[in-house]
Amino acid sequence: MNRDQQRLNHQLDRWGEKLPGWANRTLRWLRKPSSRWVRIPIGLLLMLGGVFSILPLLGLWMLPLGLLLLVQDVPFLRRPTRRALFCIEHRWKRWRRRRRQSRSVAS
């Protein structure tokens, strides 16, 4: 396993801990190497469903979820995905910190 794969797995493990128990278990099962033949079709179907986001139930939320499943099997997507996850996590923490500060000032 290369360095990008290890870092991506570490990030996904951290994100998985914040999910409800059933979602975390499903994510861990899908990320196992033996689940490759389930992960690839589900990832492709999610991305295809995201393209048809104008229909009910289908939406843009499906695109990143499908990408996260496919990134396990497509090496050249690992580094950009890992960087995007890091950026999203950093911005989320900064936004929450600012929100907490503005609430304490308003009180």
mmCIF file of C-alpha atoms in Angstrom:
data_model
loop_
_atom_site.group_PDB
_atom_site.id
_atom_site.type_symbol
_atom_site.label_atom_id
_atom_site.label_comp_id
_atom_site.label_asym_id
_atom_site.label_seq_id
_atom_site.Cartn_x
_atom_site.Cartn_y
_atom_site.Cartn_z
ATOM 1 C CA MET A 1 0.000 0.000 0.000
ATOM 2 C CA ASN A 2 1.475 3.346 -0.985
ATOM 3 C CA ARG A 3 1.577 6.532 1.046
ATOM 4 C CA ASP A 4 -1.440 8.167 -0.617
ATOM 5 C CA GLN A 5 -3.550 5.060 0.032
ATOM 6 C CA GLN A 6 -2.517 5.023 3.694
ATOM 7 C CA ARG A 7 -3.307 8.707 4.173
ATOM 8 C CA LEU A 8 -6.640 8.393 2.396
ATOM 9 C CA ASN A 9 -7.564 5.379 4.519
ATOM 10 C CA HIS A 10 -6.648 7.309 7.662
ATOM 11 C CA GLN A 11 -8.875 10.223 6.632
ATOM 12 C CA LEU A 12 -11.767 7.947 5.732
ATOM 13 C CA ASP A 13 -11.386 6.132 9.069
ATOM 14 C CA ARG A 14 -11.630 9.458 10.908
ATOM 15 C CA TRP A 15 -14.684 10.501 8.897
ATOM 16 C CA GLY A 16 -16.263 7.081 9.414
ATOM 17 C CA GLU A 17 -16.031 7.458 13.198
ATOM 18 C CA LYS A 18 -18.388 10.425 12.972
ATOM 19 C CA LEU A 19 -21.038 8.437 11.091
ATOM 20 C CA PRO A 20 -23.832 6.453 12.742
ATOM 21 C CA GLY A 21 -22.861 2.856 13.569
ATOM 22 C CA TRP A 22 -24.651 1.213 10.636
ATOM 23 C CA ALA A 23 -23.159 3.653 8.121
ATOM 24 C CA ASN A 24 -19.651 3.210 9.557
ATOM 25 C CA ARG A 25 -19.934 -0.595 9.358
ATOM 26 C CA THR A 26 -21.174 -0.400 5.760
ATOM 27 C CA LEU A 27 -18.362 1.971 4.817
ATOM 28 C CA ARG A 28 -15.738 -0.282 6.403
ATOM 29 C CA TRP A 29 -17.153 -3.307 4.577
ATOM 30 C CA LEU A 30 -17.209 -1.475 1.239
ATOM 31 C CA ARG A 31 -13.594 -0.365 1.689
ATOM 32 C CA LYS A 32 -12.300 -3.916 2.157
ATOM 33 C CA PRO A 33 -10.341 -5.247 -0.843
ATOM 34 C CA SER A 34 -12.682 -8.244 -1.083
ATOM 35 C CA SER A 35 -15.653 -5.881 -1.688
ATOM 36 C CA ARG A 36 -14.145 -4.520 -4.899
ATOM 37 C CA TRP A 37 -16.730 -6.208 -7.132
ATOM 38 C CA VAL A 38 -19.538 -4.557 -5.183
ATOM 39 C CA ARG A 39 -17.797 -1.208 -4.663
ATOM 40 C CA ILE A 40 -17.078 -0.461 -8.339
ATOM 41 C CA PRO A 41 -20.647 -0.953 -9.672
ATOM 42 C CA ILE A 42 -22.150 0.934 -6.723
ATOM 43 C CA GLY A 43 -19.695 3.809 -7.247
ATOM 44 C CA LEU A 44 -20.491 3.967 -10.970
ATOM 45 C CA LEU A 45 -24.238 3.828 -10.330
ATOM 46 C CA LEU A 46 -23.998 6.603 -7.743
ATOM 47 C CA MET A 47 -22.063 8.802 -10.148
ATOM 48 C CA LEU A 48 -24.537 8.063 -12.940
ATOM 49 C CA GLY A 49 -27.419 8.917 -10.597
ATOM 50 C CA GLY A 50 -25.687 12.171 -9.702
ATOM 51 C CA VAL A 51 -25.697 13.170 -13.356
ATOM 52 C CA PHE A 52 -29.501 12.932 -13.326
ATOM 53 C CA SER A 53 -29.800 15.256 -10.345
ATOM 54 C CA ILE A 54 -32.954 16.888 -11.710
ATOM 55 C CA LEU A 55 -34.965 13.771 -10.854
ATOM 56 C CA PRO A 56 -36.438 13.237 -7.374
ATOM 57 C CA LEU A 57 -34.223 11.324 -4.912
ATOM 58 C CA LEU A 58 -31.264 11.510 -7.264
ATOM 59 C CA GLY A 59 -28.973 14.424 -6.601
ATOM 60 C CA LEU A 60 -25.540 15.911 -6.687
ATOM 61 C CA TRP A 61 -24.800 14.229 -3.329
ATOM 62 C CA MET A 62 -24.376 10.992 -5.277
ATOM 63 C CA LEU A 63 -21.364 12.222 -7.285
ATOM 64 C CA PRO A 64 -18.891 12.652 -4.394
ATOM 65 C CA LEU A 65 -20.122 9.484 -2.715
ATOM 66 C CA GLY A 66 -19.561 7.487 -5.906
ATOM 67 C CA LEU A 67 -16.139 9.083 -6.311
ATOM 68 C CA LEU A 68 -15.172 8.113 -2.759
ATOM 69 C CA LEU A 69 -16.032 4.512 -3.531
ATOM 70 C CA LEU A 70 -14.152 4.475 -6.832
ATOM 71 C CA VAL A 71 -11.058 6.178 -5.442
ATOM 72 C CA GLN A 72 -10.202 2.961 -3.591
ATOM 73 C CA ASP A 73 -9.556 1.279 -6.945
ATOM 74 C CA VAL A 74 -8.290 4.158 -9.125
ATOM 75 C CA PRO A 75 -4.783 5.119 -7.948
ATOM 76 C CA PHE A 76 -4.438 8.426 -9.820
ATOM 77 C CA LEU A 77 -7.548 9.811 -8.060
ATOM 78 C CA ARG A 78 -6.269 9.127 -4.541
ATOM 79 C CA ARG A 79 -4.040 12.173 -4.064
ATOM 80 C CA PRO A 80 -6.519 14.785 -5.379
ATOM 81 C CA THR A 81 -9.340 13.197 -3.397
ATOM 82 C CA ARG A 82 -7.255 13.106 -0.232
ATOM 83 C CA ARG A 83 -6.359 16.775 -0.693
ATOM 84 C CA ALA A 84 -9.997 17.705 -1.310
ATOM 85 C CA LEU A 85 -11.074 15.849 1.846
ATOM 86 C CA PHE A 86 -8.383 17.622 3.847
ATOM 87 C CA CYS A 87 -9.479 20.997 2.475
ATOM 88 C CA ILE A 88 -13.149 20.291 3.222
ATOM 89 C CA GLU A 89 -12.331 19.165 6.751
ATOM 90 C CA HIS A 90 -10.134 22.234 7.365
ATOM 91 C CA ARG A 91 -12.815 24.639 6.099
ATOM 92 C CA TRP A 92 -15.506 22.872 8.140
ATOM 93 C CA LYS A 93 -13.460 23.232 11.343
ATOM 94 C CA ARG A 94 -12.743 26.895 10.596
ATOM 95 C CA TRP A 95 -16.424 27.581 9.898
ATOM 96 C CA ARG A 96 -17.497 25.867 13.152
ATOM 97 C CA ARG A 97 -14.880 27.787 15.129
ATOM 98 C CA ARG A 98 -16.096 31.123 13.698
ATOM 99 C CA ARG A 99 -19.701 30.185 14.351
ATOM 100 C CA ARG A 100 -18.923 29.333 17.989
ATOM 101 C CA GLN A 101 -17.069 32.636 18.418
ATOM 102 C CA SER A 102 -19.940 34.652 16.931
ATOM 103 C CA ARG A 103 -22.423 32.913 19.247
ATOM 104 C CA SER A 104 -20.328 33.659 22.334
ATOM 105 C CA VAL A 105 -19.998 37.325 21.352
ATOM 106 C CA ALA A 106 -23.764 37.618 20.729
ATOM 107 C CA SER A 107 -24.596 36.133 24.139
#
